[in-house]
Coordinates of C-alpha atoms in Angstrom, one line a residue:
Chain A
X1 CA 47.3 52.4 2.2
X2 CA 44.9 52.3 -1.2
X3 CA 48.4 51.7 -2.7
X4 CA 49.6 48.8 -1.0
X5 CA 46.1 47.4 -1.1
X6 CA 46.1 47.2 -5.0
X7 CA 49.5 45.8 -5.3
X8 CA 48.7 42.9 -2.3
X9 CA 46.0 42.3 -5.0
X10 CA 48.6 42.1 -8.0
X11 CA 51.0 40.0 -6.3
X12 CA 48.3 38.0 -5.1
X13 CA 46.1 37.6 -8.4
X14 CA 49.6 35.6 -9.4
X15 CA 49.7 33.7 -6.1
X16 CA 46.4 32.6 -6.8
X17 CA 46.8 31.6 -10.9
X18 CA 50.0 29.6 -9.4
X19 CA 48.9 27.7 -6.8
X20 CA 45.9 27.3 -8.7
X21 CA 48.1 24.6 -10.7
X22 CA 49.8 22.8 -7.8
X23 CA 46.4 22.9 -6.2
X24 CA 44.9 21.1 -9.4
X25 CA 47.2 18.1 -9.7
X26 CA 47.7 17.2 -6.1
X27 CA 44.0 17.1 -5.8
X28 CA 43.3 15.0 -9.2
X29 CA 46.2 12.8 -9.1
X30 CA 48.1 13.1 -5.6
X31 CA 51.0 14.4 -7.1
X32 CA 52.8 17.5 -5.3
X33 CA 54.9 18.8 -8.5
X34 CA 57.9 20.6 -6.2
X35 CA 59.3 21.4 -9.8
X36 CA 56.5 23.6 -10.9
X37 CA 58.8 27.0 -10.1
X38 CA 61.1 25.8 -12.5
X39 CA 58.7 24.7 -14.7
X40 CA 57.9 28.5 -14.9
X41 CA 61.4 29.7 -14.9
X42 CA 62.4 26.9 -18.1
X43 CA 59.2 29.0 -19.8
X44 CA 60.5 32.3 -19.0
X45 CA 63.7 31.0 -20.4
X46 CA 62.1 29.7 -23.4
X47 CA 60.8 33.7 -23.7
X48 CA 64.1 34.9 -23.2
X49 CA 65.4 32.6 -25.8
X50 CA 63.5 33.4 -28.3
X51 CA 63.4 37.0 -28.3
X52 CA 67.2 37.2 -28.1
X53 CA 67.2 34.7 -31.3
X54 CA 64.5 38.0 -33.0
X55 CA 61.2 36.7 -32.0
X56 CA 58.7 39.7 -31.2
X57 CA 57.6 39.2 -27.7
X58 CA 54.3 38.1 -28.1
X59 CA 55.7 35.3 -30.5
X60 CA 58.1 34.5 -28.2
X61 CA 55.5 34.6 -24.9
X62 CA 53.6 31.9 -27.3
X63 CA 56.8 29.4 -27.7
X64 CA 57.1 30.2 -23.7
X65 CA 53.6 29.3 -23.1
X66 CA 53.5 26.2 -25.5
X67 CA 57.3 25.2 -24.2
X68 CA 55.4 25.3 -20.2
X69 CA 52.6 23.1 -21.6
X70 CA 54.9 20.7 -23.3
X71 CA 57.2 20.5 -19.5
X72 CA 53.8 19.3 -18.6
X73 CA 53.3 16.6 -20.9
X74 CA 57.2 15.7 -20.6
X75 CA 56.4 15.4 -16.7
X76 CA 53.5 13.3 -17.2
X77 CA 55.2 11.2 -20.0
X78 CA 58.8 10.5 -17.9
X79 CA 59.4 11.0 -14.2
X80 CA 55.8 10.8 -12.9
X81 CA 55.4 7.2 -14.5
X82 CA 56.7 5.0 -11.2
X83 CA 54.7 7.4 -9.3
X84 CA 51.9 6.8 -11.1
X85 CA 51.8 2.8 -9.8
X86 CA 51.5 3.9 -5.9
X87 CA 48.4 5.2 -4.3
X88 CA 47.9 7.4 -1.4
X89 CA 50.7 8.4 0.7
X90 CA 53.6 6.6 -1.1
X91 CA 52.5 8.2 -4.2
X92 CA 52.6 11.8 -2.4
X93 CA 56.1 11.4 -1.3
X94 CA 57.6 9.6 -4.1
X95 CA 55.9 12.0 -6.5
X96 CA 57.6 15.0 -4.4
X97 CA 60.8 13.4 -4.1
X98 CA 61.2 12.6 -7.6
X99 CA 59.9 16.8 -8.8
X100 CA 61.9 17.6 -5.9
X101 CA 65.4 16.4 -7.8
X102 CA 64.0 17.4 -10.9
X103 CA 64.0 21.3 -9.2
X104 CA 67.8 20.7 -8.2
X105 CA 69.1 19.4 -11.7
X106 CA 66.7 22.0 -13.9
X107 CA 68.2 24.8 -11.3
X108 CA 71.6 23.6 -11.4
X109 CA 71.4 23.4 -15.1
X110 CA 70.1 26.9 -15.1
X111 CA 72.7 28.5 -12.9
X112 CA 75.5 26.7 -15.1
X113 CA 74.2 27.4 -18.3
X114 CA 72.7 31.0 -18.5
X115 CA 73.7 32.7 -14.9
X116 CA 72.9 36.0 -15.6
X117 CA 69.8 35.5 -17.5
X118 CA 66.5 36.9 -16.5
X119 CA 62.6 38.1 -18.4
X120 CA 61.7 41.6 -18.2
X121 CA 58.9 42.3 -20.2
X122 CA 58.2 45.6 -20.5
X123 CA 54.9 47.4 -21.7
X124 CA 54.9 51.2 -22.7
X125 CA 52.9 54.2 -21.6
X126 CA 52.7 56.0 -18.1
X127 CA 51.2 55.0 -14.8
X128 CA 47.9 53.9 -14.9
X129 CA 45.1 55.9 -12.5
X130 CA 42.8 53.6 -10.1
X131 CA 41.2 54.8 -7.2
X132 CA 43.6 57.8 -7.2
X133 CA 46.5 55.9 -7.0
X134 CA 48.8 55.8 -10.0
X135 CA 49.8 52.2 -10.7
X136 CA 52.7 50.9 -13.0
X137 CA 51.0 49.9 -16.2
X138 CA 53.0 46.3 -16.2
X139 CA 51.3 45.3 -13.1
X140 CA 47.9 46.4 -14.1
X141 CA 48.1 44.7 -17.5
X142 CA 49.2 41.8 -15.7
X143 CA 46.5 41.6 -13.3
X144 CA 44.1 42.2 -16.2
X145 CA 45.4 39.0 -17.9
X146 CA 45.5 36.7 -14.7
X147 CA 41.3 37.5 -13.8
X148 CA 40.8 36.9 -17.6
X149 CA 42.9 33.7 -17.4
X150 CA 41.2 32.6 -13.6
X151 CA 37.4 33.7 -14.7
X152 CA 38.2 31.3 -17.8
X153 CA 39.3 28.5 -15.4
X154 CA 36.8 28.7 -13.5
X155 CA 34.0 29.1 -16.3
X156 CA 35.7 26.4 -17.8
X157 CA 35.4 23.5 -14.3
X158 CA 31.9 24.9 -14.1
X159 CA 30.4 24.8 -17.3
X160 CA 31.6 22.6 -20.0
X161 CA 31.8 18.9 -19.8
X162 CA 35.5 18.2 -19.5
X163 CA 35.6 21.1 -16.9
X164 CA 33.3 18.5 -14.8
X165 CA 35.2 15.8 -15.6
X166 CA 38.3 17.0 -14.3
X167 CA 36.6 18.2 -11.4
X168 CA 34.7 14.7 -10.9
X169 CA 38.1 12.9 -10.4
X170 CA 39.2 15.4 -7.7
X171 CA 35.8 14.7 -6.1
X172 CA 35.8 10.8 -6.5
X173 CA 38.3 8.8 -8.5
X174 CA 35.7 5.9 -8.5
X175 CA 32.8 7.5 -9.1
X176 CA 34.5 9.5 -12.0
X177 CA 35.8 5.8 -13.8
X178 CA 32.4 4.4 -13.6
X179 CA 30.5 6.9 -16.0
X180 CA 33.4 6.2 -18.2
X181 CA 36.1 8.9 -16.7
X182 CA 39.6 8.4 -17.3
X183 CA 41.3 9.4 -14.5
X184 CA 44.9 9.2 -16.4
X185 CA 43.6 11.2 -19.1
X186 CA 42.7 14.0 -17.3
X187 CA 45.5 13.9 -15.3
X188 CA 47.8 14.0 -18.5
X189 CA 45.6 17.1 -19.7
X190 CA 45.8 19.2 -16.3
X191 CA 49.4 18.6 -16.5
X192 CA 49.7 20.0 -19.5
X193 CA 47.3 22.8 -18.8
X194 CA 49.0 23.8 -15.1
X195 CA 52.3 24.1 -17.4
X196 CA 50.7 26.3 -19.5
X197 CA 49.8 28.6 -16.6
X198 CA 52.5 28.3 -14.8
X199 CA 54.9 30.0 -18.1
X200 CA 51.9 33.0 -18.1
X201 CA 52.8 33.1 -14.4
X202 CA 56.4 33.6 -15.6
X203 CA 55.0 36.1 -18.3
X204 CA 53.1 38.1 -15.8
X205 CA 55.1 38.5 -13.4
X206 CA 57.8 39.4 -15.2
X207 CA 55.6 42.5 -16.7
X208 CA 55.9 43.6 -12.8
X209 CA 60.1 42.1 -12.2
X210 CA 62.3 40.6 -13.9
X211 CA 62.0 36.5 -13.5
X212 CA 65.7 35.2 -12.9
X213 CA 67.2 32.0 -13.6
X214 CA 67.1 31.4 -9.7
X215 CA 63.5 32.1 -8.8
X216 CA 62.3 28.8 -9.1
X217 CA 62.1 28.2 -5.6
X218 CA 60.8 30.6 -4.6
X219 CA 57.9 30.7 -6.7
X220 CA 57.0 27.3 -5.7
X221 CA 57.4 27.7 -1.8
X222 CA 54.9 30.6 -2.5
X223 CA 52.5 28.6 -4.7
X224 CA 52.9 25.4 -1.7
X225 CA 52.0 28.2 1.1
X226 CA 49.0 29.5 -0.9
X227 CA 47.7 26.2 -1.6
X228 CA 47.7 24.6 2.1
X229 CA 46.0 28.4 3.0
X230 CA 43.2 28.2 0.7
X231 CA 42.7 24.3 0.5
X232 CA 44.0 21.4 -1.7
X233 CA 42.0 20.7 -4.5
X234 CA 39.8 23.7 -4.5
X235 CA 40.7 26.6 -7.5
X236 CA 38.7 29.0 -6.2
X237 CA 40.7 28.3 -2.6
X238 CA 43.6 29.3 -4.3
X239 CA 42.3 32.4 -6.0
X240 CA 41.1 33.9 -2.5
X241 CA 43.8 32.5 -0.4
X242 CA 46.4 34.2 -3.0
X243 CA 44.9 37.6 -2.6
X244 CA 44.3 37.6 1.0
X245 CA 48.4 36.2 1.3
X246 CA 49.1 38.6 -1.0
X247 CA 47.7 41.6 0.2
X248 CA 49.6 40.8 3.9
X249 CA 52.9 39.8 1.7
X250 CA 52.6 43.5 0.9
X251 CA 51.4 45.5 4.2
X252 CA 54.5 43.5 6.0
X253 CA 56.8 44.8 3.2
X254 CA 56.4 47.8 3.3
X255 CA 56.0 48.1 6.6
X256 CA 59.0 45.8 8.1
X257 CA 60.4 44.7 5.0
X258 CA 61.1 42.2 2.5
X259 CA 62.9 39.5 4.4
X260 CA 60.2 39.5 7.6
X261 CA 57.6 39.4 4.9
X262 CA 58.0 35.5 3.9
X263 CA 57.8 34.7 7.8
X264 CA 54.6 36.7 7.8
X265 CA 53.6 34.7 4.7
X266 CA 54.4 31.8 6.7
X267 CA 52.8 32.6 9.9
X268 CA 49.8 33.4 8.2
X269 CA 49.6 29.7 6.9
X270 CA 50.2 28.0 10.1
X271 CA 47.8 30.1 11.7
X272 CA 45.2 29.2 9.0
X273 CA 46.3 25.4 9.4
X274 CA 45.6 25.3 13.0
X275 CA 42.5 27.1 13.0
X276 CA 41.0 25.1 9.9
X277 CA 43.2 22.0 8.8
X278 CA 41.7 21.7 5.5
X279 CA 42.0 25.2 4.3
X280 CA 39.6 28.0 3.7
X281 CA 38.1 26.2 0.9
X282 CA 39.1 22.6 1.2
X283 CA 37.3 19.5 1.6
X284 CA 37.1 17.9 5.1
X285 CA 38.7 14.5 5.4
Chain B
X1 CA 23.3 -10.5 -22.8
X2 CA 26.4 -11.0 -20.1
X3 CA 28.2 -14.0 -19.2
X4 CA 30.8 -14.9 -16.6
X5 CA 32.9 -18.3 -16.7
X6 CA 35.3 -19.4 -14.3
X7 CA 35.6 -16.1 -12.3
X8 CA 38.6 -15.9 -9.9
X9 CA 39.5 -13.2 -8.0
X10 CA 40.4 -11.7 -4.7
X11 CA 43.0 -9.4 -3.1
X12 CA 46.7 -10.3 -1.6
X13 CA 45.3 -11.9 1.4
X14 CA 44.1 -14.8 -1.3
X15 CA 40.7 -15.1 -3.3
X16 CA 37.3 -14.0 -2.0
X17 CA 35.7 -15.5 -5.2
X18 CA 36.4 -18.6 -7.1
X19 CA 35.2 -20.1 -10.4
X20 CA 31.9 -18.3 -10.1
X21 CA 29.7 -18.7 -13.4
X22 CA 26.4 -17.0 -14.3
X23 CA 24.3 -15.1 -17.2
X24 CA 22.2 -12.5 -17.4
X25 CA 19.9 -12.9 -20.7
X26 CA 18.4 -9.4 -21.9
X27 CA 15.2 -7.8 -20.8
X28 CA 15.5 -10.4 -17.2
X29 CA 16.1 -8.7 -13.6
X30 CA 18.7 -11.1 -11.8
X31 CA 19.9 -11.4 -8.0
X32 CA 22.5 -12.4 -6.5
X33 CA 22.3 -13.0 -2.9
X34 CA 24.3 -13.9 0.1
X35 CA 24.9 -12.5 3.1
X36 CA 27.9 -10.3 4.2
X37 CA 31.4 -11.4 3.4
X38 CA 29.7 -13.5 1.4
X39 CA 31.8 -12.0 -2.1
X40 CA 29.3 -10.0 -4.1
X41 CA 31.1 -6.7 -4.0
X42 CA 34.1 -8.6 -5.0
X43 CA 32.1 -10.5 -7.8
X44 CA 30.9 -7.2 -9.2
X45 CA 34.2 -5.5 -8.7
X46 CA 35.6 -8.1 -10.9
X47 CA 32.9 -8.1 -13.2
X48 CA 33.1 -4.4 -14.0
X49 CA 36.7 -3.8 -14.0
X50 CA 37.2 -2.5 -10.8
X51 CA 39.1 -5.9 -9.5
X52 CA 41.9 -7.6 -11.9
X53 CA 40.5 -11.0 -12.2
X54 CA 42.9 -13.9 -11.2
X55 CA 41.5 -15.8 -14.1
X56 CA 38.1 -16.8 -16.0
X57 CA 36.0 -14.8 -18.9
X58 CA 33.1 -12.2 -18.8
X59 CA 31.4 -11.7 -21.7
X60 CA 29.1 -8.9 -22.4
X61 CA 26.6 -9.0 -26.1
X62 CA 29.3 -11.1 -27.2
X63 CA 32.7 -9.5 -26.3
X64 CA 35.2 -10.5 -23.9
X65 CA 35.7 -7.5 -21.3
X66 CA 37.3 -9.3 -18.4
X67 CA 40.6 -7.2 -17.9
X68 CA 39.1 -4.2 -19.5
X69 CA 39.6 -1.3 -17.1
X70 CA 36.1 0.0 -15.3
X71 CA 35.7 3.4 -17.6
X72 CA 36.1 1.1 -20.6
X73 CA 33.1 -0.9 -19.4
X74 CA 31.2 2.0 -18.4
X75 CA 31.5 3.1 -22.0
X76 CA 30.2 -0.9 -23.3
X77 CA 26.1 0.1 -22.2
X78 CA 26.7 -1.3 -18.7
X79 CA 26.6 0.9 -15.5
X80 CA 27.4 -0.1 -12.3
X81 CA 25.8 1.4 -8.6
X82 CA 28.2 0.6 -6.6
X83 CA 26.7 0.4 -2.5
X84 CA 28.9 2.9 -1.8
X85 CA 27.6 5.4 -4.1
X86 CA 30.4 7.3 -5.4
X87 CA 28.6 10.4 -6.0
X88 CA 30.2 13.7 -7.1
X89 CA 29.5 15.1 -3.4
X90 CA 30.3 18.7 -4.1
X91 CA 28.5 19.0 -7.1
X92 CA 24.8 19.7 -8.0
X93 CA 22.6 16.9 -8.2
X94 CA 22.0 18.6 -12.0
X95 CA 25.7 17.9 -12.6
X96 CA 26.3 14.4 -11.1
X97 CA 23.4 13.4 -13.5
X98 CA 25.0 15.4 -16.7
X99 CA 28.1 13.3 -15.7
X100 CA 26.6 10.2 -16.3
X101 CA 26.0 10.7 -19.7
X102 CA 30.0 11.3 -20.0
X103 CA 30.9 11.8 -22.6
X104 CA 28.0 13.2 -24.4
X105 CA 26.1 15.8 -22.7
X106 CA 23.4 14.9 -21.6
X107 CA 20.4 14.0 -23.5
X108 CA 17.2 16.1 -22.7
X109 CA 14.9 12.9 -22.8
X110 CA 16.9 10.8 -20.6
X111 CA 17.3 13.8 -18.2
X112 CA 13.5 13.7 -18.4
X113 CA 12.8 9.9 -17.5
X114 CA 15.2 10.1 -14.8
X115 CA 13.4 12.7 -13.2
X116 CA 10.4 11.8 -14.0
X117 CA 11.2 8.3 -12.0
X118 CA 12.9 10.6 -9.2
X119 CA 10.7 13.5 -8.6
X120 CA 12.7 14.4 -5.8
X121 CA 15.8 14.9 -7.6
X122 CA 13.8 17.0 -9.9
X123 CA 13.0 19.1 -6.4
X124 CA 17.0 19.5 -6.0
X125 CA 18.5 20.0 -9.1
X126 CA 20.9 22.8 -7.7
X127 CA 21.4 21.1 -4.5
X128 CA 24.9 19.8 -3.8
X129 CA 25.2 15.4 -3.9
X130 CA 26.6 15.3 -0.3
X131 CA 24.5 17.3 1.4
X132 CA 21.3 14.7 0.3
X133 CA 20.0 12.3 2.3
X134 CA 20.8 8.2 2.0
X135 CA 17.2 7.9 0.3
X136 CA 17.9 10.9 -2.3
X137 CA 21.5 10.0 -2.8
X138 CA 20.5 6.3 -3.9
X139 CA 18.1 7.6 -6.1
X140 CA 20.8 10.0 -7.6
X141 CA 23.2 7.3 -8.1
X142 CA 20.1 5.4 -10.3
X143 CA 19.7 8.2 -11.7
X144 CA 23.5 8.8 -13.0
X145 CA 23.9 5.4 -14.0
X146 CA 20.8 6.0 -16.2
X147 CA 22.1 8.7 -17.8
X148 CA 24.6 7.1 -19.9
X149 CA 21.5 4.8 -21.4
X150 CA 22.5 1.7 -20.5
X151 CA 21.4 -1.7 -21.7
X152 CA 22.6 -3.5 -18.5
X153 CA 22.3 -1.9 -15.0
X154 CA 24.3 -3.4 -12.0
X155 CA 23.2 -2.5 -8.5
X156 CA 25.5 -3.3 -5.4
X157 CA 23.0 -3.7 -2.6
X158 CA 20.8 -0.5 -3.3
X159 CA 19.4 -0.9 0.0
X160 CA 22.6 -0.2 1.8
X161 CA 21.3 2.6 5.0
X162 CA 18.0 3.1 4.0
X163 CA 15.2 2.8 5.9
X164 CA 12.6 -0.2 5.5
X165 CA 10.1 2.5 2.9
X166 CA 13.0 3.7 1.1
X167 CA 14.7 0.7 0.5
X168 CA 10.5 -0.5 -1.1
X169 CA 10.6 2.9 -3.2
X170 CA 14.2 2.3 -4.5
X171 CA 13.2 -1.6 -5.6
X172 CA 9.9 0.0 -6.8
X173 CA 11.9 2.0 -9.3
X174 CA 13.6 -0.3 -10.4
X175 CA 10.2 -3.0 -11.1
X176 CA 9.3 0.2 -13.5
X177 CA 12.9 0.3 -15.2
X178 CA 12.5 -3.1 -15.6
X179 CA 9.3 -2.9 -16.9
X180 CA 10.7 -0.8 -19.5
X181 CA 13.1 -3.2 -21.0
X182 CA 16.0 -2.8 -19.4
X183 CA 18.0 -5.3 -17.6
X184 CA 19.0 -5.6 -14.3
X185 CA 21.2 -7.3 -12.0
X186 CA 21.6 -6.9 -8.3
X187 CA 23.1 -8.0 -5.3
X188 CA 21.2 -8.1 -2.6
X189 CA 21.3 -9.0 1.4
X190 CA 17.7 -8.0 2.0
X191 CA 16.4 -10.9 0.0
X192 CA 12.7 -10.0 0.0
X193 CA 13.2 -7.4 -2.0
X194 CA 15.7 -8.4 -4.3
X195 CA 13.1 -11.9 -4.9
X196 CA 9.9 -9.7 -5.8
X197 CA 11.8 -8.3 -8.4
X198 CA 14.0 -11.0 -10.2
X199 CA 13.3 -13.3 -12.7
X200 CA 16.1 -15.4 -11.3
X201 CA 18.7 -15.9 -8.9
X202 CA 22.0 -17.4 -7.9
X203 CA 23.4 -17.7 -4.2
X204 CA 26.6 -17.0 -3.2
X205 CA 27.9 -18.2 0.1
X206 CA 32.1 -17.9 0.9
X207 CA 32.6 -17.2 -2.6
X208 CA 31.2 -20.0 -4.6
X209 CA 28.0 -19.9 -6.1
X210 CA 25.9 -22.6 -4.2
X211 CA 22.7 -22.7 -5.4
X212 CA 20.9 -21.4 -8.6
X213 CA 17.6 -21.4 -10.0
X214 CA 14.4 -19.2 -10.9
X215 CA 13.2 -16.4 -8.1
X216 CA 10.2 -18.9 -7.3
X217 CA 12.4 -22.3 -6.8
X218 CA 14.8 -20.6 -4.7
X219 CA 11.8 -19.1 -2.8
X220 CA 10.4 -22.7 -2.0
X221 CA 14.3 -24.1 -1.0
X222 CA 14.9 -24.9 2.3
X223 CA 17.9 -23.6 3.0
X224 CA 17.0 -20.4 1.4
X225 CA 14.4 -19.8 3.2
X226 CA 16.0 -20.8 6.2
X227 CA 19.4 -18.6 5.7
X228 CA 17.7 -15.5 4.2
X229 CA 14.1 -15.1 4.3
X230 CA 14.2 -16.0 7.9
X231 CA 11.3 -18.4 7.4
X232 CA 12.0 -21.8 9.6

């Protein structure tokens, strides 16, 4: 019970610090990024890379985090440009049409190129005690470094000026350009820093499993699910929404198994969707 | 201090304003009125960056910013209260003024004047933007457009939903912020208001300007008087 409690809240700590990101950019720019799982699959890759060329692993989780940052910029810089001339819904779809394809060919290239590839990171010492359950050490650690990272985040839109900034676009694009806001830059910058956190989702998790070539997908279907749950836009939304969808992701798993668990995941969102169409956190329209 | 020639503009349906021309010389309060549809939120759209113009020049203490994009201008010294508002609705009234002053934080004696003018906003520093009422919210969006320091402020009609007292208060705050040097220029359907506080005026009627002059000429023309100060 205690047990599956406390790894609902691992899993769901990195639900939250990933659709944290998606969450971000659709709600400053419009812009559903349907290539941020491989975004963090190319960083995990860049890891994997590394060490095998003799990198130390924390080295080579910097290159990984820097190479998920720089996917960001690259995003921002190339594909996103046409996208960046519509507005509203036209931007939306072209935006996730365009990330969409740009899942396929990274994945394709992926599957081609390094099939059997995959990042375990592994961290040594014995189980870890809490609340008289013993705890892999991997998963703790990694839960340790996603409330450091998502505290940051959040101290970071609250209380410095850029954090603001950012945050006054999602609020009102208008309103944001006329005390001098950039909208573009900010943008550019959140791109940048959701690639960031979406390789330390890649680092993390792999502390718990090993990230594969292939788990791009997935990653963002869970990210998409935990965003529309906890509201688009809202960071904080996507914390609690993540832990709440991850603690049921792990009561239905171990209780009817793996496979049932996704439909769970999914009920759970359409339920949430019907009951409150903007999420638990989001902003009425 | 600003100076538009030749002003075109519109949207794809055709232009809404055409080869408008006006000044605003510093330290003067200026209005420009007209009634609805009339083109003064396209005027100022253009003006401010907000609205490619079509063709013509704005000018502002001697460079051209026609073209420039709105968070360019807003960077110049001029700032722009739009009648929509355009707060930061889910953020403290204490951080929708901070943003003004983007991107410097906010200076400690300008965050005193404001709320000095605006006691009330003083009262709800910690209160969220969108949960204010019209009156407060007006004042807020004064207040943020202060923030930055400005040496012009543009004002979209501030009266827009407030009540008959609160739309008095919100042109009595600006008489003082006029009082204190800075200039001002407003558009303005309530023309009472807008003619207490201007040095001079300009009407605008289906996109032209008509009719110029100084607050008191205008106040004695006929078809002023007639069309917006309801006096036969």
């Amino acid at each position: 019970m205690i047990a599956n409690l406390l790894d609902g809240i691992v899993l769901g700590l990195q639900f939250g610090l990933l659709a944290g990101g998606l969450t971000l950019v659709y709600g400053l720019g419009g812009v559903l990024n349907l290539a941020y799982g491989q975004m963090a699959v190319l960083s995990a890759m860049a890891v994997v890379l590394s060490m095998e060329a003799g990198l130390a692993p924390i080295p080579a989780v910097a290159v990984g985090l820097l190479a998920g940052g720089l996917l960001g910029l690259l995003l921002d810089l190339t594909i996103l440009r046409p996208v960046y001339r519509l507005q509203g819904e036209a931007r939306v779809l072209l935006s996730l049409l365009l990330t969409l394809g740009m899942a396929f060919m990274v994945d394709g290239f992926l599957t081609w190129r390094y099939p059997t590839k995959a990042l375990t990171l592994r961290i040594g010492g014995g189980p870890v005690e809490i609340l008289g359950v013993r705890m892999v050490r991997g998963g703790v650690v990694a839960s340790v470094i996603t409330i450091l990272v998502l505290s940051g985040l959040l101290l970071f839109f609250r209380k410095t000026t850029l954090g603001r900034a950012i945050r006054s676009v999602i609020e009102d694009e208008q309103g944001a350009r006329l005390v001098g806001i950039d909208p573009q830059r900010m943008l550019r910058l959140i791109l940048v820093l959701t690639g960031v956190l979406a390789a330390l989702v890649a680092v993390t998790r792999s502390l718990v499993t090993p990230v594969a070539v292939t788990a791009g997908f997935e990653l963002t279907v869970s990210a998409l699910i935990v965003t529309v749950v906890g509201g688009l836009g809202s960071v904080g939304g996507a914390i609690l929404a993540g832990i709440l969808l991850g603690i049921i992701s792990t009561f239905a798993a171990s209780s009817i198994g793996t496979v049932l668990s996704l439909i769970i995941l999914l009920v759970a969102a359409a339920v949430t969707i019907l009951i409150r169409p903007s999420g638990l956190l989001g902003v009425k329209e | 201090m600003l100076e538009v020639r030749g002003l075109t503009a519109g949207y794809q349906g055709g232009d809404v304003i055409r080869d408008i021309g006006f000044h605003v010389d510093e330290g003067e309060a200026v209005m420009i009125i007209g009634s609805n549809g009339a083109g003064k939120t396209s005027l100022f759209r253009a003006v401010l960056g907000l609205l490619q113009p079509s063709s013509g020049n704005v000018v502002f203490q001697g460079e051209g910013i026609s073209g420039l994009a709105a968070q360019r201008i807003a960077r110049l010294g001029i700032s722009f209260v739009p009648a929509e508002r355009h707060l930061f609705p889910r953020m403290t009234v204490q951080d929708n003024l901070a943003l003004g002053a983007y991107p410097n934080r906010p200076d400690p004696k300008t965050m005193k004047v404001v709320l000095d003018l605006f006691p009330r906003l003083a009262e709800r520093r910690r209160q969220h933007a969108g949960t204010m009422s019209g009156g407060e919210q007006q004042m807020l969006a004064v207040g943020r457009a202060l923030m930055s320091e400005p040496r012009l402020l543009v004002l979209d009609e501030p009266t827009t939903g407030l009540a008959p007292k609160l739309a008095a208060e919100a042109y009595q705050a600006l008489r003082t912020l006029k009082g204190s040097g800075l200039t001002v220029l407003v558009a303005e359907q309530q023309v009472p208001l807008a003619m207490a506080l201007s040095d001079r005026g300009y009407v605008l009627e289906n996109g032209v300007i008509s009719k110029e002059g100084t607050s008191a000429e205008l106040a004695k023309d006929p078809d002023v008087r007639r069309s917006y100060l309801g006096i036969a």
